[in-house]
N, CA, C and O of each residue as an XYZ file, in Angstrom:
504
protein
N       3.463    -56.072    -10.679
C       4.703    -55.666    -11.005
C       5.146    -55.163    -12.205
O       5.098    -55.878    -13.206
N       5.579    -54.020    -12.258
C       6.013    -53.195    -13.482
C       7.441    -53.513    -13.902
O       8.370    -53.420    -13.099
N       7.651    -53.984    -15.481
C       8.819    -53.928    -15.996
C       9.231    -52.722    -16.256
O       8.572    -51.905    -16.899
N      10.507    -52.494    -15.709
C      10.971    -50.837    -15.917
C      12.252    -51.080    -16.548
O      13.196    -51.764    -16.153
N      12.095    -50.313    -17.723
C      13.445    -50.203    -18.761
C      14.131    -49.086    -18.584
O      13.474    -48.074    -18.830
N      15.189    -48.921    -18.253
C      15.930    -47.686    -18.361
C      16.874    -47.517    -19.249
O      17.777    -48.325    -19.467
N      16.667    -46.171    -19.955
C      17.742    -45.941    -21.058
C      18.385    -44.436    -21.019
O      17.789    -43.368    -20.873
N      19.529    -44.634    -21.161
C      20.098    -43.096    -21.292
C      20.237    -42.157    -22.349
O      21.206    -42.434    -23.056
N      19.589    -41.101    -22.724
C      19.616    -40.437    -23.903
C      20.451    -39.296    -23.972
O      20.453    -38.556    -22.988
N      21.050    -39.057    -24.792
C      22.093    -37.899    -24.870
C      21.067    -36.616    -25.274
O      20.021    -36.818    -25.890
N      21.444    -35.462    -24.907
C      20.313    -34.479    -25.029
C      20.880    -34.059    -26.563
O      22.025    -34.275    -26.960
N      19.890    -33.462    -27.263
C      19.975    -32.829    -28.546
C      20.293    -31.316    -28.136
O      20.294    -30.834    -27.004
N      20.547    -30.730    -29.299
C      21.410    -29.459    -29.314
C      20.033    -28.471    -29.063
O      19.008    -28.520    -29.742
N      20.267    -27.644    -28.009
C      19.068    -26.890    -27.581
C      19.054    -25.658    -28.605
O      20.076    -25.113    -29.023
N      17.647    -25.273    -28.971
C      17.356    -24.122    -29.719
C      17.633    -22.887    -29.115
O      18.389    -22.757    -28.152
N      16.986    -21.916    -29.713
C      17.742    -20.408    -29.362
C      16.992    -19.807    -27.952
O      17.444    -18.819    -27.373
N      15.709    -20.587    -27.452
C      15.254    -20.116    -26.225
C      15.746    -20.546    -24.911
O      15.197    -21.606    -24.611
N      16.528    -20.161    -24.049
C      16.875    -20.379    -22.925
C      15.886    -21.164    -21.966
O      14.757    -20.679    -21.902
N      16.114    -22.221    -21.262
C      15.321    -22.792    -20.646
C      15.179    -22.038    -19.337
O      16.134    -21.488    -18.786
N      13.871    -22.041    -18.841
C      13.325    -21.030    -17.925
C      13.851    -21.509    -16.251
O      13.944    -20.772    -15.269
N      14.125    -22.914    -16.345
C      14.549    -23.268    -14.949
C      15.212    -24.417    -15.265
O      14.942    -24.964    -16.335
N      16.321    -25.053    -14.273
C      16.969    -26.167    -14.769
C      16.265    -27.326    -14.290
O      16.391    -28.470    -14.727
N      15.233    -26.799    -13.010
C      14.781    -28.059    -12.212
C      13.233    -28.677    -13.170
O      12.197    -28.144    -13.566
N      13.836    -30.092    -13.226
C      12.891    -30.710    -14.025
C      11.135    -30.507    -13.218
O      10.955    -30.594    -12.003
N      10.173    -30.269    -14.108
C       8.782    -29.937    -13.789
C       7.960    -31.183    -14.139
O       7.795    -31.533    -15.308
N       7.509    -31.764    -13.211
C       6.446    -32.803    -13.550
C       5.060    -32.121    -14.323
O       4.542    -31.111    -13.848
N       4.696    -32.565    -15.156
C       3.405    -32.092    -15.975
C       2.792    -33.127    -16.578
O       3.291    -34.206    -16.898
N       1.628    -32.729    -16.726
C       0.709    -33.879    -17.559
C       0.653    -33.564    -19.089
O       1.281    -32.584    -19.490
N       0.036    -34.228    -19.854
C      -0.184    -33.922    -21.180
C      -1.397    -32.987    -21.269
O      -1.462    -32.312    -22.297
N      -2.493    -32.819    -20.241
C      -3.257    -31.906    -20.191
C      -2.466    -30.650    -19.894
O      -2.772    -29.636    -20.520
N      -1.560    -30.606    -19.079
C      -1.143    -29.239    -18.788
C      -0.217    -28.768    -20.134
O      -0.188    -27.580    -20.457
N       0.419    -29.640    -20.772
C       1.301    -29.045    -21.901
C       0.247    -28.766    -23.148
O       0.502    -27.827    -23.903
N      -0.909    -29.551    -23.367
C      -1.777    -29.278    -24.435
C      -2.459    -27.799    -23.908
O      -2.325    -26.797    -24.611
N      -3.069    -27.756    -22.844
C      -4.037    -26.683    -22.849
C      -2.849    -25.263    -22.522
O      -3.316    -24.136    -22.692
N      -1.771    -25.349    -22.191
C      -0.794    -24.346    -21.910
C       0.553    -24.403    -22.177
O       1.430    -24.081    -21.375
N       0.776    -24.925    -23.616
C       2.034    -24.992    -24.056
C       3.110    -23.937    -23.965
O       4.268    -24.318    -24.137
N       2.884    -22.673    -23.721
C       3.763    -21.229    -23.750
C       4.273    -21.457    -22.145
O       5.431    -21.215    -21.807
N       3.342    -21.909    -21.301
C       3.917    -21.874    -19.988
C       4.908    -22.892    -19.600
O       5.372    -22.983    -18.463
N       5.211    -23.649    -20.586
C       6.350    -24.744    -20.597
C       7.522    -24.787    -21.480
O       8.506    -25.525    -21.438
N       7.195    -23.797    -22.325
C       8.133    -23.557    -23.732
C       9.751    -23.331    -23.018
O       9.979    -22.376    -22.275
N      10.661    -24.225    -23.326
C      12.015    -24.025    -23.069
C      12.319    -24.795    -21.590
O      13.459    -24.683    -21.139
N      11.284    -25.602    -20.803
C      11.487    -25.906    -19.647
C      11.740    -27.406    -19.661
O      11.152    -28.181    -20.415
N      12.699    -27.767    -18.733
C      12.826    -29.126    -18.631
C      11.427    -29.948    -18.087
O      10.932    -29.634    -17.005
N      10.895    -30.921    -18.849
C       9.874    -31.360    -18.189
C       9.830    -32.984    -17.969
O      10.609    -33.682    -18.618
N       8.819    -33.632    -16.954
C       8.580    -35.045    -16.857
C       7.318    -35.131    -16.994
O       6.492    -34.398    -16.451
N       7.070    -36.168    -17.839
C       5.620    -36.546    -18.076
C       5.261    -38.026    -18.481
O       6.118    -38.644    -19.112
N       4.255    -38.554    -18.224
C       3.630    -39.924    -18.797
C       2.818    -39.732    -19.752
O       1.901    -38.911    -19.718
N       3.157    -40.675    -20.942
C       2.234    -40.692    -21.960
C       2.291    -41.730    -22.899
O       3.224    -42.521    -22.767
N       1.391    -41.927    -23.944
C       1.628    -43.036    -24.941
C       2.313    -42.926    -25.662
O       2.049    -41.870    -26.237
N       3.427    -43.530    -26.226
C       4.338    -43.513    -27.142
C       4.079    -44.020    -28.540
O       3.863    -45.232    -28.554
N       4.046    -43.499    -29.584
C       4.205    -44.186    -30.760
C       5.235    -43.676    -31.805
O       5.320    -42.473    -32.050
N       5.953    -44.525    -32.369
C       7.037    -44.153    -33.031
C       7.056    -44.753    -34.624
O       7.101    -45.939    -34.951
N       7.016    -43.718    -35.394
C       6.691    -44.149    -36.762
C       7.308    -43.197    -37.696
O       7.575    -42.043    -37.358
N       7.527    -43.651    -38.818
C       8.114    -42.472    -39.981
C       7.176    -41.053    -39.875
O       5.946    -41.116    -39.887
N       7.759    -40.036    -39.791
C       7.114    -38.554    -39.617
C       5.985    -38.813    -38.709
O       4.965    -38.225    -39.067
N       5.870    -39.476    -37.704
C       4.842    -39.864    -36.685
C       5.143    -39.730    -35.171
O       4.213    -39.672    -34.366
N       6.562    -39.675    -34.741
C       6.994    -39.927    -33.539
C       6.283    -38.817    -32.553
O       6.583    -37.624    -32.529
N       5.400    -39.381    -31.840
C       4.755    -38.550    -31.034
C       4.489    -39.126    -29.714
O       4.717    -40.327    -29.566
N       3.914    -38.245    -28.464
C       3.352    -38.862    -27.282
C       1.804    -38.199    -27.235
O       1.486    -37.030    -27.454
N       1.108    -39.128    -26.943
C      -0.310    -39.152    -26.683
C      -0.933    -38.722    -25.551
O      -0.182    -38.655    -24.578
N      -1.939    -38.444    -25.387
C      -2.650    -38.329    -23.873
C      -3.125    -39.584    -23.588
O      -3.003    -40.062    -22.460
N      -3.761    -40.284    -24.675
C      -4.117    -41.720    -24.411
C      -3.925    -42.752    -25.472
O      -3.789    -42.297    -26.608
N      -3.888    -43.999    -25.340
C      -3.839    -44.811    -26.716
C      -4.699    -44.552    -27.657
O      -4.387    -44.565    -28.848
N      -6.069    -44.245    -27.153
C      -7.248    -43.881    -28.250
C      -7.037    -42.946    -28.827
O      -7.600    -42.845    -29.917
N      -6.073    -41.757    -28.337
C      -6.021    -40.764    -29.230
C      -4.979    -41.001    -30.179
O      -4.816    -40.103    -31.005
N      -4.149    -42.122    -30.262
C      -3.395    -42.110    -31.286
C      -4.480    -43.118    -32.017
O      -4.495    -42.840    -33.216
N      -5.288    -44.070    -31.743
C      -5.697    -44.960    -32.773
C      -6.778    -44.224    -33.385
O      -7.344    -44.737    -34.350
N      -7.105    -43.214    -33.004
C      -8.249    -42.333    -33.749
C      -7.528    -41.097    -34.406
O      -8.242    -40.323    -35.045
N      -6.221    -40.847    -34.312
C      -5.390    -39.937    -34.986
C      -5.703    -38.429    -34.570
O      -5.661    -37.462    -35.330
N      -6.036    -38.418    -33.163
C      -6.492    -37.231    -32.621
C      -4.832    -36.368    -32.236
O      -4.263    -36.382    -31.144
N      -4.431    -35.782    -33.312
C      -2.973    -35.579    -33.174
C      -3.090    -34.033    -32.231
O      -2.067    -33.533    -31.763
N      -4.087    -33.562    -32.092
C      -4.359    -32.294    -31.010
C      -4.039    -32.448    -29.564
O      -3.669    -31.560    -28.797
N      -4.278    -33.965    -29.255
C      -3.841    -34.297    -27.901
C      -2.465    -35.098    -27.970
O      -2.310    -36.072    -27.232
N      -1.498    -34.708    -28.823
C      -0.210    -35.200    -29.023
C       0.744    -34.049    -29.009
O       0.411    -32.912    -29.345
N       1.906    -34.372    -28.620
C       3.242    -33.606    -28.966
C       4.398    -34.471    -29.703
O       4.483    -35.689    -29.548
N       5.072    -33.897    -30.328
C       6.039    -34.578    -31.256
C       6.903    -34.731    -30.066
O       6.898    -33.985    -29.086
N       7.826    -36.025    -30.293
C       8.997    -36.242    -29.550
C      10.153    -36.512    -30.643
O      10.057    -37.352    -31.538
N      11.333    -35.608    -30.414
C      12.386    -35.663    -31.245
C      13.443    -36.394    -30.631
O      14.000    -36.109    -29.571
N      13.733    -37.596    -31.564
C      14.626    -38.566    -31.113
C      15.848    -38.771    -31.995
O      15.614    -38.866    -33.200
N      17.004    -38.847    -31.631
C      18.150    -38.876    -32.421
C      18.053    -40.617    -32.949
O      17.301    -41.412    -32.386
N      18.848    -40.954    -33.977
C      18.461    -42.110    -34.663
C      18.842    -43.394    -33.622
O      18.205    -44.446    -33.577
N      20.091    -43.050    -32.752
C      20.238    -43.883    -31.787
C      19.104    -43.957    -30.789
O      18.649    -45.070    -30.526
N      18.604    -42.884    -30.210
C      17.577    -42.851    -29.345
C      16.376    -43.723    -29.820
O      15.916    -44.635    -29.134
N      15.936    -43.395    -30.970
C      14.817    -43.995    -31.634
C      15.159    -45.515    -31.771
O      14.211    -46.277    -31.583
N      16.195    -45.989    -32.028
C      16.489    -47.284    -32.166
C      16.172    -48.117    -31.098
O      15.510    -49.150    -31.198
N      16.822    -47.498    -29.700
C      16.733    -48.203    -28.600
C      15.580    -47.835    -27.764
O      15.619    -48.251    -26.606
N      14.524    -47.111    -28.134
C      13.399    -47.135    -27.688
C      12.174    -47.713    -28.546
O      11.022    -47.569    -28.135
N      12.416    -48.280    -29.582
C      11.532    -48.932    -30.587
C      10.538    -49.846    -30.088
O       9.392    -49.914    -30.532
N      11.062    -50.633    -29.042
C      10.421    -51.718    -28.046
C       9.548    -51.070    -27.237
O       8.711    -51.704    -26.594
N       9.640    -49.814    -27.181
C       8.421    -49.096    -26.274
C       7.326    -48.509    -26.864
O       6.334    -48.186    -26.211
N       7.429    -48.349    -28.034
C       6.606    -47.641    -28.986
C       5.104    -48.620    -28.662
O       5.145    -49.850    -28.675
N       3.977    -47.930    -28.413
C       2.916    -48.727    -28.347
C       2.484    -49.087    -26.804
O       1.783    -50.007    -26.381
N       3.033    -48.225    -26.249
C       3.198    -48.503    -24.700
C       2.977    -47.026    -23.882
O       3.105    -46.011    -24.566
N       2.711    -46.904    -22.708
C       2.871    -45.983    -21.769
C       4.608    -45.518    -21.172
O       5.311    -46.337    -20.578
N       4.952    -44.437    -21.400
C       6.009    -44.084    -20.816
C       6.247    -43.028    -20.002
O       5.343    -42.193    -19.976
N       7.333    -42.792    -19.235
C       7.950    -41.603    -18.660
C       8.928    -41.096    -19.376
O       9.865    -41.711    -19.885
N       8.746    -40.176    -19.406
C       9.802    -39.244    -20.436
C      10.344    -37.744    -19.734
O       9.558    -36.876    -19.353
N      11.738    -37.639    -19.652
C      11.983    -36.389    -19.238
C      12.889    -35.726    -20.561
O      13.712    -36.243    -21.317
N      12.345    -34.375    -20.467
C      13.266    -33.582    -21.783
C      13.043    -32.534    -21.741
O      12.627    -32.185    -20.636
N      13.156    -31.388    -22.827
C      13.201    -30.169    -22.950
C      11.705    -30.097    -23.748
O      11.401    -30.928    -24.604
N      10.866    -29.043    -23.365
C       9.500    -28.946    -24.264
C       9.942    -27.667    -24.980
O      10.588    -26.826    -24.356
N       9.573    -27.464    -26.446
C       9.240    -26.397    -27.079
C       8.060    -26.242    -27.692
O       7.784    -26.836    -28.735
N       7.331    -25.497    -27.143
C       6.022    -24.910    -27.556
C       5.656    -24.775    -29.021
O       4.562    -25.121    -29.466
N       6.799    -24.165    -29.862
C       6.795    -23.560    -31.032
C       6.866    -24.697    -32.241
O       6.475    -24.486    -33.389
N       7.324    -25.689    -31.861
C       8.248    -26.783    -32.640
C       6.928    -27.976    -32.644
O       6.688    -28.613    -31.619
N       6.154    -28.171    -33.875
C       4.922    -29.043    -33.855
C       5.110    -30.509    -34.546
O       4.166    -31.298    -34.590
N       6.231    -30.779    -35.015
C       6.635    -32.000    -35.729
C       6.162    -31.946    -37.292
O       6.058    -30.852    -37.846
N       5.934    -32.920    -37.847
C       5.987    -33.225    -39.296
C       4.340    -32.577    -39.696
O       3.382    -33.185    -39.220
N       4.122    -31.533    -40.437
C       3.029    -30.888    -40.869
C       2.358    -30.234    -39.483
O       1.135    -30.134    -39.387
N       3.204    -29.824    -38.483
C       2.641    -28.957    -37.670
C       1.394    -29.562    -37.026
O       0.551    -28.722    -36.713
N       1.127    -30.688    -36.789
C       0.084    -31.100    -36.590
C      -0.253    -31.091    -34.925
O      -1.363    -31.015    -34.400
N       1.096    -31.195    -34.261
C       1.170    -31.339    -32.625
C       1.256    -30.184    -32.108
O       1.539    -29.178    -32.759
N       0.929    -30.210    -30.410
C       1.010    -29.005    -29.872
C       2.315    -28.333    -29.349
O       2.467    -27.219    -28.848
N       3.452    -29.586    -29.675
C       4.669    -28.842    -29.191
C       5.708    -30.080    -29.503
O       5.497    -31.048    -30.235
N       6.918    -29.769    -28.724
C       8.282    -31.093    -29.073
C       8.615    -31.367    -27.971
O       8.599    -30.418    -27.187
N       8.989    -32.533    -27.497
C       9.842    -32.599    -26.214
C      11.192    -33.441    -26.887
O      11.117    -34.354    -27.709
N      12.189    -32.977    -26.415
C      13.609    -33.412    -26.727
C      14.084    -34.302    -25.362
O      14.341    -33.709    -24.314
N      14.171    -35.681    -25.461
C      14.380    -36.144    -24.351
C      15.884    -36.179    -23.846
O      16.877    -36.258    -24.570
N      15.856    -36.103    -22.421
C      17.359    -36.252    -21.964
C      17.387    -37.465    -21.257
O      16.524    -38.329    -21.414
N      18.563    -37.597    -20.303
C      18.674    -38.896    -19.559
C      18.109    -38.503    -18.172
O      18.183    -37.342    -17.771
N      17.515    -39.546    -17.412
C      17.064    -40.919    -17.823
C      15.729    -40.773    -18.318
O      14.931    -40.138    -17.630
N      15.291    -41.371    -19.640
C      14.190    -41.611    -20.284
C      14.234    -42.352    -21.501
O      15.258    -42.371    -22.184
N      13.017    -43.070    -21.877
C      11.602    -43.126    -21.365
C      11.773    -44.648    -20.543
O      12.548    -45.519    -20.938
N      11.069    -44.759    -19.570
C      10.509    -45.879    -18.713
C       9.201    -46.492    -19.260
O       8.201    -45.804    -19.466
N       9.249    -47.572    -19.442
C       7.800    -48.274    -19.691
C       7.002    -48.556    -18.460
O       7.602    -48.919    -17.449
N       5.700    -48.423    -18.454
C       4.911    -49.060    -17.361
C       3.743    -49.909    -17.883
O       3.004    -50.495    -17.092
């Protein structure tokens, strides 16, 4: 039995590109990494490994990608201070996240594929 934590996230200010659809699209990390432009501006839902740290908040394809610093297999996750505080206990585990994906925003030092801005409800632990 999986312990499920549900947290409400407020949406961050949207950037210039409008969403292509208001319907949330279920995507995998592999789909986002391979075709980031296809999902740019779209509301998405995905499962990934969450790491929260100073200048390193990211969703990774696998735990091993985080452990081996494979940032090309990650997307930046942009959180408000409140969201980060309430999500801290989920760092180091797999989570379900819903949010808006931005392909051209790559996080600190531009090492990641894109950015996800969580909306509600998200994340949930697995």
